[in-house]
XYZ file of C-alpha atoms in Angstrom:
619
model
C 54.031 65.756 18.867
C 54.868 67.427 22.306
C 51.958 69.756 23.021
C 52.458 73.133 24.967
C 51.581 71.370 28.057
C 53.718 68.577 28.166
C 56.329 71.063 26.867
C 56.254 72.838 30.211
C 55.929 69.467 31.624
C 59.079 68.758 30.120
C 61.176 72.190 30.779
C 60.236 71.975 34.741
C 61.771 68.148 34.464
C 64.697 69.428 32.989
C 64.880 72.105 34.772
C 64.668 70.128 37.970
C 67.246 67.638 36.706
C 69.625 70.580 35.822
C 69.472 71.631 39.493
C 70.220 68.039 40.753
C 73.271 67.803 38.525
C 74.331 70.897 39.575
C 74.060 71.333 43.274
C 74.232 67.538 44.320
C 77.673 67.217 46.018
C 79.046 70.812 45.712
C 80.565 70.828 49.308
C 82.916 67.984 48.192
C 84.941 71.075 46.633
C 85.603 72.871 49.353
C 86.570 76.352 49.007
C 86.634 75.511 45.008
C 89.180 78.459 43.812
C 90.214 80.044 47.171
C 91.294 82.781 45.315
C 87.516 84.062 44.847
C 86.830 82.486 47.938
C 88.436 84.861 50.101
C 87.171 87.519 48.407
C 84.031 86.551 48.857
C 84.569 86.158 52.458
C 86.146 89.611 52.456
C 82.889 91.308 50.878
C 80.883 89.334 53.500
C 82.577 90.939 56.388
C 82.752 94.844 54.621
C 80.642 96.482 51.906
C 84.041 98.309 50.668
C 85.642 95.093 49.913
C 82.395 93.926 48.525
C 82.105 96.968 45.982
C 85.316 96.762 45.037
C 86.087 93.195 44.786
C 89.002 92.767 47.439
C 90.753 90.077 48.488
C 90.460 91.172 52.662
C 88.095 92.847 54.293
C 91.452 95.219 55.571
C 90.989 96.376 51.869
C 94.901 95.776 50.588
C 94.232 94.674 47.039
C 91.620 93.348 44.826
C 91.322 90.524 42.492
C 92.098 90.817 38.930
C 88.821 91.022 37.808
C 86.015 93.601 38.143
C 83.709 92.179 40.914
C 80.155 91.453 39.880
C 80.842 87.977 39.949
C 81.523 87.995 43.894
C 78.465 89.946 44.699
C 75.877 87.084 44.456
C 78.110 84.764 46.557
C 78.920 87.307 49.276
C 75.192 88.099 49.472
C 74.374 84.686 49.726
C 77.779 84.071 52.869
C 76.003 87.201 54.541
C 72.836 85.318 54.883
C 73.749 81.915 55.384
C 77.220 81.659 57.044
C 80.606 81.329 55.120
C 80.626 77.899 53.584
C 81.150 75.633 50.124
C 77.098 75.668 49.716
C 76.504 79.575 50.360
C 79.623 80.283 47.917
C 78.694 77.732 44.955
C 75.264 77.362 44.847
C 74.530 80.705 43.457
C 76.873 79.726 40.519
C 74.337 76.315 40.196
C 71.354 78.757 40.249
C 72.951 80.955 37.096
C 73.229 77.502 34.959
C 69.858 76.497 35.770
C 69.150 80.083 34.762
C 71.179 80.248 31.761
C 69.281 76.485 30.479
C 66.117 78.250 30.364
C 67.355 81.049 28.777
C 68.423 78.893 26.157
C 65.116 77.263 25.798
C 63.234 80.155 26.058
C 65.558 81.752 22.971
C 65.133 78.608 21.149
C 61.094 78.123 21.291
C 60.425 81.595 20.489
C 61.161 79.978 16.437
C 61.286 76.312 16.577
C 58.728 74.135 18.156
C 59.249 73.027 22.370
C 60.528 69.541 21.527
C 63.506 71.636 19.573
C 63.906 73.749 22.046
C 64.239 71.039 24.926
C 66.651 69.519 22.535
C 68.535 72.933 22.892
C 68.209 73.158 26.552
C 69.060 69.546 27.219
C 72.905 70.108 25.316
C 73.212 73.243 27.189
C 72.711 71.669 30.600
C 74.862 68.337 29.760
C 77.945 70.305 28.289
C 80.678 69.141 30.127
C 81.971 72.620 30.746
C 78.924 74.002 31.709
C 78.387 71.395 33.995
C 82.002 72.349 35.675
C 81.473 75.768 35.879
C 78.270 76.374 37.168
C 79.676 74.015 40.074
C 82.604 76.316 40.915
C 83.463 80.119 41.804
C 85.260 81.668 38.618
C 83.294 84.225 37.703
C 82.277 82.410 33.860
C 79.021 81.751 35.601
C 77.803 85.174 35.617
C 78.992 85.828 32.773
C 77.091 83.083 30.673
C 74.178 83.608 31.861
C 74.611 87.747 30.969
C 75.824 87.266 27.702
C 72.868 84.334 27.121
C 70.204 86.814 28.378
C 71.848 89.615 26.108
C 71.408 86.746 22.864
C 67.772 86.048 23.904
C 66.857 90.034 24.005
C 68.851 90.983 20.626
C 66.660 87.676 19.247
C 63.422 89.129 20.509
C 64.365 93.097 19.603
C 65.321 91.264 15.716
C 61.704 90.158 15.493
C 59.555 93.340 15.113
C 62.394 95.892 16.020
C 62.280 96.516 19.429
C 64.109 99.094 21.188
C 63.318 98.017 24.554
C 64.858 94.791 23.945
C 68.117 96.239 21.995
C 69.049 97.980 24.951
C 68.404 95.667 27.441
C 70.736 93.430 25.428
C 73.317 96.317 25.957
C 72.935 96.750 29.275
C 73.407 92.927 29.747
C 76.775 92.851 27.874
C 77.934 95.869 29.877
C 77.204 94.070 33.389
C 78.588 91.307 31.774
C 82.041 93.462 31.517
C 81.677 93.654 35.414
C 81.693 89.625 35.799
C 84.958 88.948 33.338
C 85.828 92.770 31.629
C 86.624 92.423 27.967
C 85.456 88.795 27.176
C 82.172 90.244 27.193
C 82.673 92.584 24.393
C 83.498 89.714 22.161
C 79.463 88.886 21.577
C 79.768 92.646 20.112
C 80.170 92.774 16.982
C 78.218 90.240 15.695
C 75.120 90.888 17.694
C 75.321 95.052 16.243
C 76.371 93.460 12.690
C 73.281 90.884 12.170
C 70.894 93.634 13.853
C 71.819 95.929 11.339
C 71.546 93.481 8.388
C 68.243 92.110 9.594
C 66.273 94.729 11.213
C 62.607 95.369 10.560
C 62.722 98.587 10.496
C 64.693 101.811 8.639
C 68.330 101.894 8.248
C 68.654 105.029 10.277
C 66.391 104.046 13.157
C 68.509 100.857 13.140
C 71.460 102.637 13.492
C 69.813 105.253 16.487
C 68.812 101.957 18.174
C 72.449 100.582 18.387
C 73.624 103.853 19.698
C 70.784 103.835 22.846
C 72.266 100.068 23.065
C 75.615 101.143 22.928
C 74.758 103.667 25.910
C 73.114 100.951 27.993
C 76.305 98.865 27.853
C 78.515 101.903 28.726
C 76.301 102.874 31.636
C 76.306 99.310 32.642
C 79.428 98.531 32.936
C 80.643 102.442 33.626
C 79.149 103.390 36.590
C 81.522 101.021 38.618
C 84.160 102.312 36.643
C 83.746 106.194 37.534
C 83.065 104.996 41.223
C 86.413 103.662 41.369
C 88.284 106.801 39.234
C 86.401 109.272 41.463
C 87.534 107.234 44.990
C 90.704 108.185 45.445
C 93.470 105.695 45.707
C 94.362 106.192 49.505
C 90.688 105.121 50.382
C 90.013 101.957 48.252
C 92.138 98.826 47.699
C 95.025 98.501 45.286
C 93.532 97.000 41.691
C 94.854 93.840 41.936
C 96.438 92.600 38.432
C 97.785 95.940 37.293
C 101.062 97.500 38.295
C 99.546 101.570 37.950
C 96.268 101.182 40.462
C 94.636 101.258 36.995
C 90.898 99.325 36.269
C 91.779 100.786 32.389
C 95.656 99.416 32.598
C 94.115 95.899 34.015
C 90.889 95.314 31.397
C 93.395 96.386 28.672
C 97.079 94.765 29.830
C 96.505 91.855 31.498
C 92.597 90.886 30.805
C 93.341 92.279 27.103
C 95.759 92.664 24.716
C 98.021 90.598 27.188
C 95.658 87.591 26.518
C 95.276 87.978 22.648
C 99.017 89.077 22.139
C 101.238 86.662 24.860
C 102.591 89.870 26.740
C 102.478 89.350 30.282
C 102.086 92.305 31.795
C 102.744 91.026 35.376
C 100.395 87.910 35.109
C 101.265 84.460 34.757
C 102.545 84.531 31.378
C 101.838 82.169 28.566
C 100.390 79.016 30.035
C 99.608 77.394 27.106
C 101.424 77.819 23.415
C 98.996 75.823 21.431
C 97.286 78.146 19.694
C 95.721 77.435 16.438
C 92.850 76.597 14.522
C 91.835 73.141 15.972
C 92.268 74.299 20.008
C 88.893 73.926 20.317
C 88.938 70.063 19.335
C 92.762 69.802 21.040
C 93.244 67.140 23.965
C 92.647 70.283 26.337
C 89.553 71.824 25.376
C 87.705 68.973 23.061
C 86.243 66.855 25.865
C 85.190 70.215 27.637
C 83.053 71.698 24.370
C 83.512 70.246 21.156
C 80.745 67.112 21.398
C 78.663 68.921 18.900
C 80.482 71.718 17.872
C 80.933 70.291 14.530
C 77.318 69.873 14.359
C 76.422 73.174 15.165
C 78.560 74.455 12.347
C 77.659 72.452 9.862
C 73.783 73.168 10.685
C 74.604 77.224 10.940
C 76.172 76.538 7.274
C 72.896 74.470 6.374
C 70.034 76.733 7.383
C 71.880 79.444 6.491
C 71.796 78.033 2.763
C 68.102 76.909 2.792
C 67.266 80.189 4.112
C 68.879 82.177 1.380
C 66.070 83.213 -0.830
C 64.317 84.185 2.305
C 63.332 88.141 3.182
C 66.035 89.727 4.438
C 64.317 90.210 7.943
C 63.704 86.321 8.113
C 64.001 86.261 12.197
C 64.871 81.855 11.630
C 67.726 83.324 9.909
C 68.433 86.455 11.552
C 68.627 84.017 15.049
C 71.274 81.689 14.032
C 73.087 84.651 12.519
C 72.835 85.983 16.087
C 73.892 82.729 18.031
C 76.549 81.456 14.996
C 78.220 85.421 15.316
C 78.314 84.063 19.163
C 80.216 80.850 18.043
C 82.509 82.264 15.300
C 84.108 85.358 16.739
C 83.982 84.220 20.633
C 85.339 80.468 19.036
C 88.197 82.157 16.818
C 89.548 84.363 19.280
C 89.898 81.444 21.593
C 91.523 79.027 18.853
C 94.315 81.980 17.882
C 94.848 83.939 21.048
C 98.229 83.779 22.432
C 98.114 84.629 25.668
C 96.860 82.870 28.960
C 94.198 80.184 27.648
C 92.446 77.391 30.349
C 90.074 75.358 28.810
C 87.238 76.843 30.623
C 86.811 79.504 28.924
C 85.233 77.593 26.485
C 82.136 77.532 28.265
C 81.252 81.296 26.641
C 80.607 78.754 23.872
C 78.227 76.625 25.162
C 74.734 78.401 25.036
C 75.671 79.556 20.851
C 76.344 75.658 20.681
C 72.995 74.699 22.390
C 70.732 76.776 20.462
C 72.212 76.264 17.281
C 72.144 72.379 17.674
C 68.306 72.714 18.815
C 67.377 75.130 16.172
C 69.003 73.825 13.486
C 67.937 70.244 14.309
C 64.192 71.400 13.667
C 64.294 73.273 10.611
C 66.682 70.597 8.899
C 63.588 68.219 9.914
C 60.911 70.351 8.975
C 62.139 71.209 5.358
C 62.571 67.026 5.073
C 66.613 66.829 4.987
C 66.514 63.910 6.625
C 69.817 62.732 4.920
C 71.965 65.876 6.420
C 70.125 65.271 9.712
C 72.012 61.642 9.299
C 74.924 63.045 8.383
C 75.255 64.857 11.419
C 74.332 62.317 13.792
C 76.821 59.869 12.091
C 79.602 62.672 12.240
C 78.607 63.599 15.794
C 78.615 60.021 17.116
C 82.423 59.485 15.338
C 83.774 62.095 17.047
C 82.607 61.700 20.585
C 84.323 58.196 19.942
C 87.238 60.053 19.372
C 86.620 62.228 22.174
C 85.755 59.512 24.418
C 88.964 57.455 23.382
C 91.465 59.570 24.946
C 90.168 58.538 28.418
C 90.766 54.621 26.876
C 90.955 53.249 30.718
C 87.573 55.109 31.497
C 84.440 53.196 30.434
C 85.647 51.798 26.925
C 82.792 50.465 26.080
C 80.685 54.095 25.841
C 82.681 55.345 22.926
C 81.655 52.060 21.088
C 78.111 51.861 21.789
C 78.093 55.581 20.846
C 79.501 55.118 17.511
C 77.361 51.771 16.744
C 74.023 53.548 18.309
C 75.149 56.886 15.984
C 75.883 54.900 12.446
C 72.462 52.136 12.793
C 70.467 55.837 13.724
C 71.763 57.727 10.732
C 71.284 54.553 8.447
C 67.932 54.533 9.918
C 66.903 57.608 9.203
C 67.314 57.689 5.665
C 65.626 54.230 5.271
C 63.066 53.863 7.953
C 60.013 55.558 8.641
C 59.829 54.283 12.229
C 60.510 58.228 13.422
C 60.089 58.287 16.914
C 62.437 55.354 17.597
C 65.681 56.496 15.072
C 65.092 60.045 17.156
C 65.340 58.538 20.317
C 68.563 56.258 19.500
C 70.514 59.316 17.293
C 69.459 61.928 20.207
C 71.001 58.859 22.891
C 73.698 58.367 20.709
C 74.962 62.367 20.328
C 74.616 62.738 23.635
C 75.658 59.891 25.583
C 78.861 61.141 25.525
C 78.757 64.634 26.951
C 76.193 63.375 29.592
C 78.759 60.519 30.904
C 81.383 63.224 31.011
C 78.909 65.601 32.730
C 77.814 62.941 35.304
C 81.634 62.239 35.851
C 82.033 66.000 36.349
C 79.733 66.506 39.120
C 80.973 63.465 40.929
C 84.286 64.658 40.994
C 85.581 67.480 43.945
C 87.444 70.181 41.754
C 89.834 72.694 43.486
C 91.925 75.510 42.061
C 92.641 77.591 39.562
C 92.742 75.671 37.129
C 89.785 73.392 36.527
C 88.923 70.939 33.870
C 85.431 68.800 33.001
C 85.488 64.960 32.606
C 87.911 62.161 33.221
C 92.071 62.194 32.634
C 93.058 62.550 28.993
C 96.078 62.147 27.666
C 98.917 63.988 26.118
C 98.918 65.459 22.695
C 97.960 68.528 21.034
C 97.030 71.009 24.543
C 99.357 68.972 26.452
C 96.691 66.623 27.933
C 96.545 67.260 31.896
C 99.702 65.293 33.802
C 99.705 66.478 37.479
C 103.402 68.120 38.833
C 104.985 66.034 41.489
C 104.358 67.572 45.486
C 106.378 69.980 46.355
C 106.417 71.703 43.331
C 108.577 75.235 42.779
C 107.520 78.014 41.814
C 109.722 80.965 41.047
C 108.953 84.729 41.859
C 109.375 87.514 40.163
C 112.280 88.108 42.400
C 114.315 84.839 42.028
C 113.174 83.519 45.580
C 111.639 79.900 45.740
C 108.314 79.059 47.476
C 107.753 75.554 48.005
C 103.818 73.967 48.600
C 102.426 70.574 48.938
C 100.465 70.034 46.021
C 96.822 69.624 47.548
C 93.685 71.934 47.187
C 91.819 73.453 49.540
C 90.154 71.251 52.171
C 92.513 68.758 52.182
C 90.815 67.827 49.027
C 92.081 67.568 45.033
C 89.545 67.582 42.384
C 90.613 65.317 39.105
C 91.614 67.217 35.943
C 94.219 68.778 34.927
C 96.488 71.857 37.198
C 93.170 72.087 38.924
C 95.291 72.392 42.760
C 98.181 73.945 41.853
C 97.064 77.360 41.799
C 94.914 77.057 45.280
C 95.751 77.493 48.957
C 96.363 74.308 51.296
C 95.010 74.181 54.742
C 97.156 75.412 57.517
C 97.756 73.894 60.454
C 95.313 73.734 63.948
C 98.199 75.786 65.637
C 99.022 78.346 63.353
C 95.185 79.285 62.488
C 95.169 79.716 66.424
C 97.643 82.067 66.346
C 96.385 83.875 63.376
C 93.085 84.061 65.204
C 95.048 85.500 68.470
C 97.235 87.579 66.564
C 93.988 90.069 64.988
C 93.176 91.966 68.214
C 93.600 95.290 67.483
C 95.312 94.887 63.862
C 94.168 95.683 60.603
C 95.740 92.769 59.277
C 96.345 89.773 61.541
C 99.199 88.676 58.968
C 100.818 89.607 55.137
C 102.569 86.692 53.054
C 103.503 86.949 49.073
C 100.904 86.236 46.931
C 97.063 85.557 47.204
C 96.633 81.759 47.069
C 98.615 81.898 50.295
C 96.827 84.480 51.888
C 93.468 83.089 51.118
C 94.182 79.910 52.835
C 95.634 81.611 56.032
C 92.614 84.281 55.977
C 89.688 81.263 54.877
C 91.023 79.209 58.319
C 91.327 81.968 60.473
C 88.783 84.572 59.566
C 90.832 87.156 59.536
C 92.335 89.486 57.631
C 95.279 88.540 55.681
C 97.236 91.086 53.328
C 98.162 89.819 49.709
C 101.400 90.986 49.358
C 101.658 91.377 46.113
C 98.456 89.958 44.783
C 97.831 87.142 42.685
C 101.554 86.507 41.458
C 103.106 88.596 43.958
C 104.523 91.190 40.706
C 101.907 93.764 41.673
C 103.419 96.590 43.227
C 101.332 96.250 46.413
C 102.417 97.706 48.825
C 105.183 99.499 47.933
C 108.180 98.199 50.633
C 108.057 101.277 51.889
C 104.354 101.257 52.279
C 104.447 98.284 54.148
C 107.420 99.185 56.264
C 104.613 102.183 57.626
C 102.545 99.815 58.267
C 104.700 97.765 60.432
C 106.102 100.600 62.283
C 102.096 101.379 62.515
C 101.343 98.143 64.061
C 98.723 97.455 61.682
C 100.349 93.823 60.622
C 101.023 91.156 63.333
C 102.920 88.539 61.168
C 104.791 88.134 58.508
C 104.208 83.911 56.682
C 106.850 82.630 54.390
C 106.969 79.459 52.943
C 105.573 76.189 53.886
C 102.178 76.170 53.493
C 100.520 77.443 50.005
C 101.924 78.018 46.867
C 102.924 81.169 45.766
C 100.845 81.281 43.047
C 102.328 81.502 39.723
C 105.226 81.880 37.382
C 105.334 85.333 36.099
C 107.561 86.886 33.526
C 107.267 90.683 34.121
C 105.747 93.141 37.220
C 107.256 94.509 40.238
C 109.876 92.968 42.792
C 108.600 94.918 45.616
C 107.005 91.282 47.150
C 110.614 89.908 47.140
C 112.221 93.373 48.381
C 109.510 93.079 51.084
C 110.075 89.586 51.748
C 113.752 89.839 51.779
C 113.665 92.971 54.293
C 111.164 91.050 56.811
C 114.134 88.070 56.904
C 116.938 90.481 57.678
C 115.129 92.501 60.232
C 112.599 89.840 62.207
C 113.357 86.875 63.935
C 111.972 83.579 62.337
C 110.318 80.710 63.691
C 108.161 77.694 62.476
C 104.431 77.221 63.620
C 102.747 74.214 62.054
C 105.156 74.284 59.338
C 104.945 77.453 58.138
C 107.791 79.959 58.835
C 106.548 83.215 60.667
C 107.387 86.312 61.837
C 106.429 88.694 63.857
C 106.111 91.996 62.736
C 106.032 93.462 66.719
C 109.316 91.901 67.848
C 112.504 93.397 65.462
């Protein structure tokens, strides 16, 4: 038995280990995702671009996302310098976070050698390990929406107010990291609370309305600061084509990811929605090791739990984290819009606790035989798993399914406990681990990152990198042509991790950038923000977004940034030749091109370290 003391023994080891796996090596990504990278920079250098999330401290545009998830990293640059560590280790600190959270959910109703169990898949998820490694803003909101699963738990037990509305308020600053994803926790979390409750129907109900204010007020009060700041005095919402927060958590971070429209983004990326995504060649190596698992023990407490009271909290808690799984899971497997992978790591703490939970009640109500059935299913599909990187370590996937058959046979004949744990806990999660470990050893740039080794093709399109040089159309019709290389001079493995990130630019044309700021508000403007955050993370300085993220966000208007030339306020004007532009899109403005086109009739060009430039001063 693991006593209390070796339990915290245990958590502090794991917690430890967590950290290791991590942090160990994060500067081998560089600037990670420019994109937030810049922005981070930006809110280093001025508290407007910090509240508002934009993309230059000049204030031009945002991101398209609301900006909680920059705050932490530009509070940590404004302390320690700008650099890979001060940007990503925050993110490592919110997954070491978000494993105890997980524990601590977990040992509030199973006993601490379950509830390691639940920590240890949390921190070894593939995804998870990616993530909280890198600057999309998932990290923040994991650990939110893990924190907000923990408190509904707690406020299930007796009742609690207190801990309802905390759980609001963490799902509405949860809206701040990633806007609507957030919400998707909703309805399952209000549904099982009102099912389960300890208390009267009616005070149930009053309790989910103070919730429901705590998430409004959490996630509103950035919203009314930016509707009461008028336009002319804050940056351009980046990722809507009306200045609109509303129009961009609705459009393009809403229905335009459920329903395929494009609403000025990148359009569809990926047409393989369906039931099975979530075990695809895309997503399955990033979450699915024991997703099977943890439905088949939501399914199995859920039925030895069924003459229980109807305020059972074992039950009421994997109600809770399975709600987590089902809706979050099903949205993910159907949407047709913009899907990466990723994403998937909303799923990994539901996964975690489920797994741990379930694990101990299945043992303490003596269903050993389901308890073998799992392990046996678990260790055939992380065979499976494992066997679409066949040139990676070949022999894991069959020690894994040899370990994961002899410990399920074991377990229904043997009484020798200890050692069948050990070898069916080895074999389930060999296989994450090895993908985990190959994760944090690998340098991952871009937009676009993936977990674990090269798979390859077949359902999700497997991960094939595009030749250098690739094209990328704009909105207008005009090419812009990149090297394909991330950030640092450096490409992380994994799928279209560096295609959507800034290169480097060259010695001489960072010099002139540099030059170029005194007395500007913008020492240059290209098309499109993977471009401008490489110019602006070599240089320093401000560099407009023309466009933002695509370049199909009316931003500035032409005529806007024609008074800003004859202002002065932009030195130079880069074309192509260094970054990529950023993205196919489908729908938006054309102002970028119109701009783009009008520079080239009216400036003189020439060619600094490869990249075309002009200056904005000299017609």
């Amino acid at each position: 038995m693991v006593t209390e003391a070796k339990s915290r023994w245990a958590l502090a080891a794991l917690l430890m280990g967590t950290g290791v796996l991590y942090i160990w090596g994060l500067g081998a990504s560089g600037w990670a995702n420019s994109y937030y990278s810049a922005a981070v920079q930006a809110g280093s250098q001025s508290w407007t671009a910090f509240f508002f999330g934009a993309s230059d401290a000049a204030n031009a545009i945002t991101v398209d996302k609301t900006p909680a998830s920059l705050w932490p990293m530009a509070l940590s640059v404004r302390l320690f310098g700008l650099n890979s560590w001060a940007i990503l280790v925050p993110q490592a600190l919110m997954g070491v976070g978000t494993v105890a959270m997980v524990y601590a959910s977990a040992r509030r109703l199973v006993n601490p050698w379950a509830a390691l169990l639940a920590a240890a898949v949390m921190a070894v998820t593939p995804v998870a390990v990616l993530m909280f490694r890198f600057n999309n803003p998932d990290a923040l909101l994991v650990l939110l929406l893990t924190v907000a699963g923990c408190c509904v738990v707690r406020a299930q037990e007796r009742g609690a107010t207190k801990w309802l509305v905390l759980a609001g308020a963490a799902i509405g600053f949860a809206f701040l990291a990633k806007m609507l994803q957030a919400f998707l926790v909703l309805p399952g979390f209000a549904l099982v609370y009102l099912l389960t409750a300890p208390v009267a129907f009616w005070r149930r109900i009053w309790q989910l309305l103070l919730a429901g204010a705590a998430m409004v007020a959490a996630a509103g009060w950035w919203l009314l600061a930016v509707a009461l700041v008028p336009a002319s005095e804050r940056p351009y919402i980046g990722g809507s084509q009306t200045n609109s927060v509303l129009e961009l958590a609705l459009g393009y971070n809403g229905i335009g990811r459920l329903n395929g429209a494009d609403y000025g983004g990148l359009g569809n990326l990926n047409q393989e929605a369906g039931w099975l995504r979530m075990f695809d060649t895309e997503a399955g190596g990033q979450i699915s090791w024991l997703l099977p698992a943890a439905l088949v023990l939501l399914v199995a407490v859920t039925w030895l739990t069924r003459r229980a009271p109807r305020v059972d909290p074992v039950r009421a808690a994997f109600w809770v984290w399975g709600s987590w799984l089902i809706v979050t899971g099903l949205v993910f497997s159907l949407m047709q819009g913009i899907f990466h992978a990723y994403y998937t790591v909303a799923l990994a703490p539901a996964i975690a606790v489920l797994v741990g939970m379930g694990v101990a009640v299945l043992w303490e109500r003596g269903a050993r035989w389901l308890l073998a059935v799992v392990t046996a299913g678990t260790a055939v599909w992380s065979y499976v798993l494992l066997s679409r990187s066949a040139d990676w370590n070949a022999w894991l996937g069959i020690a894994v399914v040899v370990a994961g058959l002899g410990a399920a046979l074991a377990m229904v004949l043997t009484r020798r406990v200890l050692a069948v744990v050990a070898v069916a806990l080895v074999a389930c999660l060999a296989g994450p681990a090895a993908y985990a470990v190959d994760t944090a050893a690998t340098p991952h740039t871009g937009a676009i990152p993936t977990a674990g080794p090269s798979t390859g093709g077949g359902p999700g399109g497997g991960f094939q990198r595009p030749p250098n040089g690739f094209q990328r159309p704009n909105g207008g019709g005009q090419a812009f042509s990149r090297p394909f290389a991330g950030g640092q001079g450096r490409m992380g493995r994994g799928g279209m991790g560096g295609l959507l990130n800034a290169g480097t630019p060259a010695a001489e044309l960072t010099t002139l950038l540099k030059d170029g700021a005194s007395g500007r508000t913008w020492a240059a403007a290209t098309v499109g923000s993977n471009n401008a955050a490489g110019y602006q993370l070599a240089s320093g300085q401000p560099v407009m977004a023309v466009g933002g993220f695509n370049g199909t966000d009316p931003a500035p208007t032409l005529e806007q940034f024609q008074q800003y030339v004859a202002e002065k306020k932009i030195h130079y004007f880069l074309g192509a030749g260094m970054g990529g532009f950023g993205g196919r899109s489908t729908g938006g403005s054309d102002d970028a091109a119109k701009i783009a086109a009008w520079v080239q009739e009216n400036f003189t060009a020439t060619t600094v370290g490869g990249t075309t430039v002009f200056d904005l001063t000299q017609a």
